[in-house]
PDB file of C-alpha atoms in Angstrom:
ATOM      1  CA  MET A   1     100.425 105.138  94.696  1.00  0.00           C
ATOM      2  CA  ILE A   2     103.915 105.176  93.177  1.00  0.00           C
ATOM      3  CA  LYS A   3     103.933 105.681  89.515  1.00  0.00           C
ATOM      4  CA  PRO A   4     106.260 106.872  86.734  1.00  0.00           C
ATOM      5  CA  GLY A   5     106.114 110.597  86.357  1.00  0.00           C
ATOM      6  CA  MET A   6     105.472 111.027  90.066  1.00  0.00           C
ATOM      7  CA  PHE A   7     107.812 108.985  92.185  1.00  0.00           C
ATOM      8  CA  HIS A   8     107.092 108.978  95.833  1.00  0.00           C
ATOM      9  CA  VAL A   9     109.370 106.903  97.901  1.00  0.00           C
ATOM     10  CA  ALA A  10     107.706 104.906 100.584  1.00  0.00           C
ATOM     11  CA  THR A  11     109.759 104.210 103.722  1.00  0.00           C
ATOM     12  CA  LEU A  12     110.156 100.390 103.557  1.00  0.00           C
ATOM     13  CA  GLY A  13     112.142 100.020 106.634  1.00  0.00           C
ATOM     14  CA  VAL A  14     115.064 101.555 104.877  1.00  0.00           C
ATOM     15  CA  ALA A  15     115.271 104.940 103.221  1.00  0.00           C
ATOM     16  CA  ALA A  16     113.913 103.763  99.920  1.00  0.00           C
ATOM     17  CA  LEU A  17     116.588 101.474  98.608  1.00  0.00           C
ATOM     18  CA  LEU A  18     116.894 100.499  95.035  1.00  0.00           C
ATOM     19  CA  PHE A  19     119.355  99.531  92.416  1.00  0.00           C
ATOM     20  CA  THR A  20     120.594  97.239  89.617  1.00  0.00           C
ATOM     21  CA  GLY A  21     123.147  94.505  90.141  1.00  0.00           C
ATOM     22  CA  VAL A  22     125.110  93.496  87.157  1.00  0.00           C
ATOM     23  CA  ALA A  23     127.686  90.747  86.845  1.00  0.00           C
ATOM     24  CA  CYS A  24     131.096  92.167  86.740  1.00  0.00           C
ATOM     25  CA  THR A  25     132.722  91.624  83.404  1.00  0.00           C
ATOM     26  CA  PRO A  26     136.377  90.964  82.970  1.00  0.00           C
ATOM     27  CA  ARG A  27     138.331  94.023  81.764  1.00  0.00           C
ATOM     28  CA  GLU A  28     139.101  93.951  78.068  1.00  0.00           C
ATOM     29  CA  GLY A  29     142.446  93.594  76.603  1.00  0.00           C
ATOM     30  CA  GLY A  30     144.415  92.282  79.509  1.00  0.00           C
ATOM     31  CA  ALA A  31     148.005  93.348  79.306  1.00  0.00           C
ATOM     32  CA  ALA A  32     148.791  96.490  77.188  1.00  0.00           C
ATOM     33  CA  ALA A  33     150.081  95.725  73.833  1.00  0.00           C
ATOM     34  CA  SER A  34     153.529  96.933  72.879  1.00  0.00           C
ATOM     35  CA  GLY A  35     155.377  97.707  69.719  1.00  0.00           C
ATOM     36  CA  ALA A  36     153.998  98.817  66.342  1.00  0.00           C
ATOM     37  CA  GLY A  37     150.438  98.151  65.618  1.00  0.00           C
ATOM     38  CA  GLY A  38     149.537  97.448  69.234  1.00  0.00           C
ATOM     39  CA  ALA A  39     146.744  99.109  70.993  1.00  0.00           C
ATOM     40  CA  PRO A  40     147.719 102.006  73.116  1.00  0.00           C
ATOM     41  CA  PRO A  41     147.453 101.459  76.825  1.00  0.00           C
ATOM     42  CA  PRO A  42     144.308 102.533  78.533  1.00  0.00           C
ATOM     43  CA  SER A  43     144.198 106.171  79.794  1.00  0.00           C
ATOM     44  CA  GLN A  44     144.529 106.686  83.487  1.00  0.00           C
ATOM     45  CA  SER A  45     140.855 107.525  83.896  1.00  0.00           C
ATOM     46  CA  GLN A  46     139.871 104.258  82.095  1.00  0.00           C
ATOM     47  CA  SER A  47     142.233 102.287  84.342  1.00  0.00           C
ATOM     48  CA  THR A  48     140.825 103.923  87.444  1.00  0.00           C
ATOM     49  CA  ALA A  49     137.224 103.364  86.436  1.00  0.00           C
ATOM     50  CA  ALA A  50     137.830  99.685  85.652  1.00  0.00           C
ATOM     51  CA  ALA A  51     139.761  99.152  88.968  1.00  0.00           C
ATOM     52  CA  ASP A  52     137.259 100.907  91.248  1.00  0.00           C
ATOM     53  CA  GLY A  53     134.154  99.310  89.690  1.00  0.00           C
ATOM     54  CA  SER A  54     132.354 102.454  88.808  1.00  0.00           C
ATOM     55  CA  LYS A  55     131.631 101.341  85.245  1.00  0.00           C
ATOM     56  CA  GLU A  56     130.187  98.116  86.461  1.00  0.00           C
ATOM     57  CA  ALA A  57     128.131  99.972  89.087  1.00  0.00           C
ATOM     58  CA  VAL A  58     126.703 102.302  86.374  1.00  0.00           C
ATOM     59  CA  ALA A  59     126.027  99.347  84.102  1.00  0.00           C
ATOM     60  CA  ALA A  60     124.079  97.619  86.935  1.00  0.00           C
ATOM     61  CA  TYR A  61     122.104 100.850  87.639  1.00  0.00           C
ATOM     62  CA  LYS A  62     121.114 101.209  84.051  1.00  0.00           C
ATOM     63  CA  ALA A  63     120.233  97.499  83.746  1.00  0.00           C
ATOM     64  CA  MET A  64     118.099  97.682  86.844  1.00  0.00           C
ATOM     65  CA  TRP A  65     116.132 100.670  85.310  1.00  0.00           C
ATOM     66  CA  ASN A  66     115.823  98.709  81.983  1.00  0.00           C
ATOM     67  CA  GLU A  67     114.173  95.699  83.890  1.00  0.00           C
ATOM     68  CA  THR A  68     112.061  98.014  86.012  1.00  0.00           C
ATOM     69  CA  VAL A  69     110.626  99.798  82.846  1.00  0.00           C
ATOM     70  CA  GLU A  70     109.938  96.487  81.157  1.00  0.00           C
ATOM     71  CA  ALA A  71     108.183  95.103  84.348  1.00  0.00           C
ATOM     72  CA  SER A  72     106.134  98.432  84.544  1.00  0.00           C
ATOM     73  CA  HIS A  73     104.729  97.836  81.018  1.00  0.00           C
ATOM     74  CA  THR A  74     102.767  94.883  82.448  1.00  0.00           C
ATOM     75  CA  ALA A  75     102.917  95.718  86.150  1.00  0.00           C
ATOM     76  CA  ASN A  76     104.527  92.320  86.629  1.00  0.00           C
ATOM     77  CA  VAL A  77     105.740  91.763  90.275  1.00  0.00           C
ATOM     78  CA  LYS A  78     107.171  88.590  89.103  1.00  0.00           C
ATOM     79  CA  HIS A  79     109.240  89.981  86.187  1.00  0.00           C
ATOM     80  CA  PRO A  80     112.265  87.646  86.063  1.00  0.00           C
ATOM     81  CA  GLY A  81     114.864  90.532  85.906  1.00  0.00           C
ATOM     82  CA  LEU A  82     113.762  92.642  88.921  1.00  0.00           C
ATOM     83  CA  ASP A  83     115.946  90.784  91.418  1.00  0.00           C
ATOM     84  CA  ASP A  84     118.981  90.543  88.987  1.00  0.00           C
ATOM     85  CA  TYR A  85     119.968  94.112  89.598  1.00  0.00           C
ATOM     86  CA  ALA A  86     118.516  95.030  92.968  1.00  0.00           C
ATOM     87  CA  THR A  87     118.688  93.818  96.541  1.00  0.00           C
ATOM     88  CA  ASP A  88     117.601  94.722 100.055  1.00  0.00           C
ATOM     89  CA  GLY A  89     115.363  97.879 100.178  1.00  0.00           C
ATOM     90  CA  ALA A  90     115.986  98.732  96.533  1.00  0.00           C
ATOM     91  CA  TYR A  91     114.378  95.381  95.510  1.00  0.00           C
ATOM     92  CA  GLN A  92     111.544  95.858  97.914  1.00  0.00           C
ATOM     93  CA  LEU A  93     110.855  99.240  96.516  1.00  0.00           C
ATOM     94  CA  LEU A  94     110.727  97.938  92.999  1.00  0.00           C
ATOM     95  CA  LEU A  95     108.188  95.157  94.116  1.00  0.00           C
ATOM     96  CA  HIS A  96     106.145  97.889  95.945  1.00  0.00           C
ATOM     97  CA  MET A  97     106.003  99.879  92.664  1.00  0.00           C
ATOM     98  CA  MET A  98     104.766  96.956  90.572  1.00  0.00           C
ATOM     99  CA  ARG A  99     102.195  95.896  93.349  1.00  0.00           C
ATOM    100  CA  SER A 100     100.894  99.426  93.392  1.00  0.00           C
ATOM    101  CA  TYR A 101     100.555  99.407  89.621  1.00  0.00           C
ATOM    102  CA  GLU A 102      98.810  96.048  89.674  1.00  0.00           C
ATOM    103  CA  LYS A 103      96.389  97.100  92.559  1.00  0.00           C
ATOM    104  CA  ASP A 104      95.664 100.356  90.674  1.00  0.00           C
ATOM    105  CA  GLY A 105      94.951  98.520  87.396  1.00  0.00           C
ATOM    106  CA  VAL A 106      97.674 100.575  85.438  1.00  0.00           C
ATOM    107  CA  VAL A 107     100.657  99.932  83.446  1.00  0.00           C
ATOM    108  CA  ALA A 108     103.324 102.242  82.192  1.00  0.00           C
ATOM    109  CA  ARG A 109     104.057 103.098  78.568  1.00  0.00           C
ATOM    110  CA  GLY A 110     107.202 104.728  77.070  1.00  0.00           C
ATOM    111  CA  ARG A 111     110.597 104.932  78.686  1.00  0.00           C
ATOM    112  CA  PRO A 112     112.202 107.414  80.980  1.00  0.00           C
ATOM    113  CA  THR A 113     115.708 108.769  80.342  1.00  0.00           C
ATOM    114  CA  PHE A 114     118.634 108.626  82.691  1.00  0.00           C
ATOM    115  CA  SER A 115     121.877 110.462  83.170  1.00  0.00           C
ATOM    116  CA  PRO A 116     123.770 108.709  85.941  1.00  0.00           C
ATOM    117  CA  GLU A 117     126.943 110.275  87.338  1.00  0.00           C
ATOM    118  CA  VAL A 118     129.285 108.658  89.787  1.00  0.00           C
ATOM    119  CA  LYS A 119     129.508 110.780  92.959  1.00  0.00           C
ATOM    120  CA  SER A 120     131.844 108.778  95.055  1.00  0.00           C
ATOM    121  CA  VAL A 121     133.690 105.409  95.103  1.00  0.00           C
ATOM    122  CA  ALA A 122     134.738 103.542  98.392  1.00  0.00           C
ATOM    123  CA  ALA A 123     135.908 100.046  98.520  1.00  0.00           C
ATOM    124  CA  ASP A 124     133.029  97.976  96.946  1.00  0.00           C
ATOM    125  CA  LYS A 125     130.478 100.738  97.034  1.00  0.00           C
ATOM    126  CA  VAL A 126     129.593 103.330  94.397  1.00  0.00           C
ATOM    127  CA  VAL A 127     127.257 106.345  94.999  1.00  0.00           C
ATOM    128  CA  ILE A 128     125.399 107.514  91.867  1.00  0.00           C
ATOM    129  CA  SER A 129     123.441 110.635  91.361  1.00  0.00           C
ATOM    130  CA  ASP A 130     120.912 110.949  88.425  1.00  0.00           C
ATOM    131  CA  CYS A 131     118.472 113.304  86.815  1.00  0.00           C
ATOM    132  CA  SER A 132     115.781 111.089  85.288  1.00  0.00           C
ATOM    133  CA  ASP A 133     113.093 112.501  82.874  1.00  0.00           C
ATOM    134  CA  SER A 134     109.890 110.633  83.162  1.00  0.00           C
ATOM    135  CA  ARG A 135     107.866 112.754  80.782  1.00  0.00           C
ATOM    136  CA  ARG A 136     107.685 109.854  78.339  1.00  0.00           C
ATOM    137  CA  TRP A 137     106.983 107.183  80.949  1.00  0.00           C
ATOM    138  CA  LEU A 138     103.313 107.561  81.809  1.00  0.00           C
ATOM    139  CA  MET A 139     100.494 105.539  83.384  1.00  0.00           C
ATOM    140  CA  TYR A 140      97.651 104.073  81.426  1.00  0.00           C
ATOM    141  CA  ARG A 141      94.450 102.148  82.700  1.00  0.00           C
ATOM    142  CA  LYS A 142      94.627  98.382  81.720  1.00  0.00           C
ATOM    143  CA  SER A 143      90.820  98.426  81.401  1.00  0.00           C
ATOM    144  CA  ASP A 144      90.599 100.867  78.505  1.00  0.00           C
ATOM    145  CA  GLY A 145      94.145 101.816  77.554  1.00  0.00           C
ATOM    146  CA  GLN A 146      93.475 105.455  78.306  1.00  0.00           C
ATOM    147  CA  LEU A 147      95.973 107.748  80.052  1.00  0.00           C
ATOM    148  CA  LYS A 148      95.262 107.497  83.793  1.00  0.00           C
ATOM    149  CA  ASN A 149      95.554 111.170  84.549  1.00  0.00           C
ATOM    150  CA  ASP A 150      96.968 114.433  83.298  1.00  0.00           C
ATOM    151  CA  VAL A 151     100.240 114.062  85.431  1.00  0.00           C
ATOM    152  CA  PRO A 152     102.991 114.922  82.795  1.00  0.00           C
ATOM    153  CA  GLY A 153     105.966 113.522  84.628  1.00  0.00           C
ATOM    154  CA  GLY A 154     109.122 115.525  84.898  1.00  0.00           C
ATOM    155  CA  HIS A 155     112.759 115.547  86.100  1.00  0.00           C
ATOM    156  CA  HIS A 156     113.597 113.703  89.296  1.00  0.00           C
ATOM    157  CA  LEU A 157     116.837 113.660  91.095  1.00  0.00           C
ATOM    158  CA  ILE A 158     117.694 110.078  92.003  1.00  0.00           C
ATOM    159  CA  ASP A 159     120.338 108.970  94.573  1.00  0.00           C
ATOM    160  CA  ALA A 160     121.533 105.362  94.474  1.00  0.00           C
ATOM    161  CA  THR A 161     124.137 103.290  96.146  1.00  0.00           C
ATOM    162  CA  VAL A 162     125.472 100.248  94.265  1.00  0.00           C
ATOM    163  CA  SER A 163     127.619  97.606  96.095  1.00  0.00           C
ATOM    164  CA  ARG A 164     129.570  94.566  95.027  1.00  0.00           C
ATOM    165  CA  HIS A 165     128.058  91.305  96.046  1.00  0.00           C
ATOM    166  CA  GLY A 166     130.511  88.608  95.173  1.00  0.00           C
ATOM    167  CA  ASP A 167     130.923  88.952  91.453  1.00  0.00           C
ATOM    168  CA  ARG A 168     127.986  91.211  90.802  1.00  0.00           C
ATOM    169  CA  TRP A 169     127.099  94.807  91.527  1.00  0.00           C
ATOM    170  CA  LEU A 170     123.641  95.351  92.935  1.00  0.00           C
ATOM    171  CA  VAL A 171     121.641  98.580  93.629  1.00  0.00           C
ATOM    172  CA  GLU A 172     121.065  98.475  97.417  1.00  0.00           C
ATOM    173  CA  SER A 173     119.650 101.901  97.985  1.00  0.00           C
ATOM    174  CA  LEU A 174     117.620 104.297  95.935  1.00  0.00           C
ATOM    175  CA  TYR A 175     115.901 107.589  96.688  1.00  0.00           C
ATOM    176  CA  ILE A 176     113.698 109.096  94.053  1.00  0.00           C
ATOM    177  CA  HIS A 177     113.073 112.716  94.706  1.00  0.00           C
ATOM    178  CA  GLU A 178     109.897 114.737  93.742  1.00  0.00           C
ATOM    179  CA  VAL A 179     109.399 116.156  90.273  1.00  0.00           C
ATOM    180  CA  GLY A 180     111.335 119.288  89.684  1.00  0.00           C
ATOM    181  CA  THR A 181     114.301 118.364  91.856  1.00  0.00           C
ATOM    182  CA  CYS A 182     116.769 118.474  88.902  1.00  0.00           C
ATOM    183  CA  ILE A 183     117.100 120.065  85.609  1.00  0.00           C
ATOM    184  CA  GLY A 184     117.543 117.771  82.592  1.00  0.00           C
TER     185      GLY A 184
END
């Protein structure tokens, strides 16, 4: 069973793929303003982040997790946002998680925290590493609302790959490591 607080990644034909796809948003501001009272031009790091898509990719990753957490509160396999931010194996992993919750008669309560960092950027692909804390995202039985077990959750290293699909960024691959694989 896959559950918050103890992620185990099932091999679903692909090495556990998951992520969030977010529609790319136009960069703010357009051309740099000049003269008195104009906004200063963006810094080199801001320009690079906007050009390489890393900001959009991280936003997609976070949005995927927001939808996943919402779906976990009801174990809803048909949650409307799950496929907005994930594709391929990542989407299949999310569905597998929700089906497992539904089959086991459990729902999650609370929210995990995330600290995504961009590890590499190449063309239309961004690799993200994260240290998620699931200690406040636990499983409860639907039947009586009681905590399912005494598994406390913990810190999980998460590796994700987010790619551009047309005008959107989608999480394609996700690997959620065992509890204790990172320090929050």
